[in-house]
Amino acid sequence: MANLALILFAPWFAILTWCYWVFPKSLVVNPSRRRFDLAAIVIALLASGLAMRWAYSFDWTDAGNLWPQVVATLSAYKAFLIVMAVSFWIRSKQFRIRN
């Protein structure tokens, strides 16, 4: 049950990952950028999994059965978005086309 949050969000993570990989088209696409993109995606997935496990590890005895899943899902999603947003910003500074 602890991995339910990540399983349910896998399609949305795949869509966000595809958008990160493809856009913006104005940046330089070379092997170093692709390595950076791949590292960012792996770090985002790892951070998401760790945040989910961390949130699920709290004592939820008084909260009911649903809340551990809800908080774990929100934590995983937030961690994924933070890593992707920071990576997007760094990538835009690092790999812009120089005139």
PDB file of C-alpha atoms in Angstrom:
ATOM      1  CA  MET A   1       0.000   0.000   0.000  1.00  0.00           C
ATOM      2  CA  ALA A   2       2.879   2.382   0.583  1.00  0.00           C
ATOM      3  CA  ASN A   3       3.670   2.574  -3.141  1.00  0.00           C
ATOM      4  CA  LEU A   4       0.117   3.383  -4.163  1.00  0.00           C
ATOM      5  CA  ALA A   5       0.838   7.111  -4.336  1.00  0.00           C
ATOM      6  CA  LEU A   6       3.653   6.607  -6.810  1.00  0.00           C
ATOM      7  CA  ILE A   7       1.690   4.106  -8.882  1.00  0.00           C
ATOM      8  CA  LEU A   8      -1.314   6.404  -9.154  1.00  0.00           C
ATOM      9  CA  PHE A   9       0.800   9.384 -10.146  1.00  0.00           C
ATOM     10  CA  ALA A  10       2.991   7.489 -12.653  1.00  0.00           C
ATOM     11  CA  PRO A  11       0.967   8.599 -15.720  1.00  0.00           C
ATOM     12  CA  TRP A  12       1.073  12.242 -14.634  1.00  0.00           C
ATOM     13  CA  PHE A  13       4.792  11.998 -13.876  1.00  0.00           C
ATOM     14  CA  ALA A  14       5.285  10.527 -17.356  1.00  0.00           C
ATOM     15  CA  ILE A  15       3.449  13.468 -18.957  1.00  0.00           C
ATOM     16  CA  LEU A  16       5.456  16.016 -16.958  1.00  0.00           C
ATOM     17  CA  THR A  17       8.687  14.188 -17.771  1.00  0.00           C
ATOM     18  CA  TRP A  18       7.861  14.208 -21.489  1.00  0.00           C
ATOM     19  CA  CYS A  19       7.120  17.957 -21.352  1.00  0.00           C
ATOM     20  CA  TYR A  20      10.413  18.562 -19.551  1.00  0.00           C
ATOM     21  CA  TRP A  21      12.309  16.468 -22.110  1.00  0.00           C
ATOM     22  CA  VAL A  22      10.794  18.147 -25.179  1.00  0.00           C
ATOM     23  CA  PHE A  23      10.293  21.800 -24.225  1.00  0.00           C
ATOM     24  CA  PRO A  24      11.477  24.494 -24.722  1.00  0.00           C
ATOM     25  CA  LYS A  25      12.696  23.976 -28.219  1.00  0.00           C
ATOM     26  CA  SER A  26      14.838  27.120 -28.126  1.00  0.00           C
ATOM     27  CA  LEU A  27      17.546  25.489 -25.988  1.00  0.00           C
ATOM     28  CA  VAL A  28      20.605  23.729 -27.337  1.00  0.00           C
ATOM     29  CA  VAL A  29      20.136  19.967 -27.589  1.00  0.00           C
ATOM     30  CA  ASN A  30      23.432  18.124 -27.212  1.00  0.00           C
ATOM     31  CA  PRO A  31      24.664  15.091 -25.281  1.00  0.00           C
ATOM     32  CA  SER A  32      25.505  17.107 -22.165  1.00  0.00           C
ATOM     33  CA  ARG A  33      21.986  18.530 -22.031  1.00  0.00           C
ATOM     34  CA  ARG A  34      20.495  15.059 -22.433  1.00  0.00           C
ATOM     35  CA  ARG A  35      22.687  13.776 -19.602  1.00  0.00           C
ATOM     36  CA  PHE A  36      21.542  16.711 -17.462  1.00  0.00           C
ATOM     37  CA  ASP A  37      17.900  16.005 -18.343  1.00  0.00           C
ATOM     38  CA  LEU A  38      18.245  12.324 -17.535  1.00  0.00           C
ATOM     39  CA  ALA A  39      19.937  13.082 -14.215  1.00  0.00           C
ATOM     40  CA  ALA A  40      17.206  15.587 -13.333  1.00  0.00           C
ATOM     41  CA  ILE A  41      14.470  13.069 -14.101  1.00  0.00           C
ATOM     42  CA  VAL A  42      16.138  10.334 -12.047  1.00  0.00           C
ATOM     43  CA  ILE A  43      16.703  12.728  -9.126  1.00  0.00           C
ATOM     44  CA  ALA A  44      13.067  13.884  -9.337  1.00  0.00           C
ATOM     45  CA  LEU A  45      11.804  10.305  -9.222  1.00  0.00           C
ATOM     46  CA  LEU A  46      14.103   9.426  -6.326  1.00  0.00           C
ATOM     47  CA  ALA A  47      13.079  12.550  -4.407  1.00  0.00           C
ATOM     48  CA  SER A  48       9.451  11.739  -5.059  1.00  0.00           C
ATOM     49  CA  GLY A  49       9.842   8.199  -3.777  1.00  0.00           C
ATOM     50  CA  LEU A  50      11.743   9.340  -0.705  1.00  0.00           C
ATOM     51  CA  ALA A  51       9.177  12.041   0.088  1.00  0.00           C
ATOM     52  CA  MET A  52       6.386   9.515  -0.278  1.00  0.00           C
ATOM     53  CA  ARG A  53       8.090   7.045   2.068  1.00  0.00           C
ATOM     54  CA  TRP A  54       8.874   9.820   4.545  1.00  0.00           C
ATOM     55  CA  ALA A  55       5.268  11.051   4.645  1.00  0.00           C
ATOM     56  CA  TYR A  56       3.923   7.516   4.881  1.00  0.00           C
ATOM     57  CA  SER A  57       6.191   6.726   7.845  1.00  0.00           C
ATOM     58  CA  PHE A  58       4.404   9.130  10.224  1.00  0.00           C
ATOM     59  CA  ASP A  59       2.143   7.863  12.956  1.00  0.00           C
ATOM     60  CA  TRP A  60      -1.308   7.923  11.355  1.00  0.00           C
ATOM     61  CA  THR A  61      -3.248   5.967  13.968  1.00  0.00           C
ATOM     62  CA  ASP A  62      -5.636   8.852  14.743  1.00  0.00           C
ATOM     63  CA  ALA A  63      -6.083  10.038  11.165  1.00  0.00           C
ATOM     64  CA  GLY A  64      -7.848   7.140   9.492  1.00  0.00           C
ATOM     65  CA  ASN A  65      -6.882   4.934   6.567  1.00  0.00           C
ATOM     66  CA  LEU A  66      -7.125   7.495   3.772  1.00  0.00           C
ATOM     67  CA  TRP A  67      -4.897  10.279   5.068  1.00  0.00           C
ATOM     68  CA  PRO A  68      -1.560   8.463   4.884  1.00  0.00           C
ATOM     69  CA  GLN A  69      -2.142   7.930   1.155  1.00  0.00           C
ATOM     70  CA  VAL A  70      -3.281  11.514   0.590  1.00  0.00           C
ATOM     71  CA  VAL A  71      -0.318  13.086   2.374  1.00  0.00           C
ATOM     72  CA  ALA A  72       2.130  10.650   0.790  1.00  0.00           C
ATOM     73  CA  THR A  73       0.761  11.464  -2.664  1.00  0.00           C
ATOM     74  CA  LEU A  74       0.954  15.205  -2.084  1.00  0.00           C
ATOM     75  CA  SER A  75       4.491  14.917  -0.719  1.00  0.00           C
ATOM     76  CA  ALA A  76       5.637  12.839  -3.676  1.00  0.00           C
ATOM     77  CA  TYR A  77       4.068  15.260  -6.144  1.00  0.00           C
ATOM     78  CA  LYS A  78       5.575  18.305  -4.431  1.00  0.00           C
ATOM     79  CA  ALA A  79       9.063  16.782  -4.349  1.00  0.00           C
ATOM     80  CA  PHE A  80       8.820  15.841  -8.034  1.00  0.00           C
ATOM     81  CA  LEU A  81       7.676  19.333  -9.038  1.00  0.00           C
ATOM     82  CA  ILE A  82      10.324  21.097  -6.970  1.00  0.00           C
ATOM     83  CA  VAL A  83      13.160  19.084  -8.503  1.00  0.00           C
ATOM     84  CA  MET A  84      11.772  19.504 -12.032  1.00  0.00           C
ATOM     85  CA  ALA A  85      11.234  23.253 -11.597  1.00  0.00           C
ATOM     86  CA  VAL A  86      14.746  23.799 -10.247  1.00  0.00           C
ATOM     87  CA  SER A  87      16.176  21.643 -13.049  1.00  0.00           C
ATOM     88  CA  PHE A  88      14.167  23.575 -15.649  1.00  0.00           C
ATOM     89  CA  TRP A  89      15.535  26.860 -14.321  1.00  0.00           C
ATOM     90  CA  ILE A  90      19.142  25.602 -14.210  1.00  0.00           C
ATOM     91  CA  ARG A  91      18.806  24.113 -17.679  1.00  0.00           C
ATOM     92  CA  SER A  92      17.485  27.380 -19.099  1.00  0.00           C
ATOM     93  CA  LYS A  93      20.565  29.196 -17.763  1.00  0.00           C
ATOM     94  CA  GLN A  94      23.077  26.508 -18.702  1.00  0.00           C
ATOM     95  CA  PHE A  95      21.975  25.473 -22.201  1.00  0.00           C
ATOM     96  CA  ARG A  96      20.623  28.605 -23.833  1.00  0.00           C
ATOM     97  CA  ILE A  97      21.631  29.406 -27.396  1.00  0.00           C
ATOM     98  CA  ARG A  98      24.463  31.905 -27.391  1.00  0.00           C
ATOM     99  CA  ASN A  99      24.456  34.515 -30.153  1.00  0.00           C
TER     100      ASN A  99
END
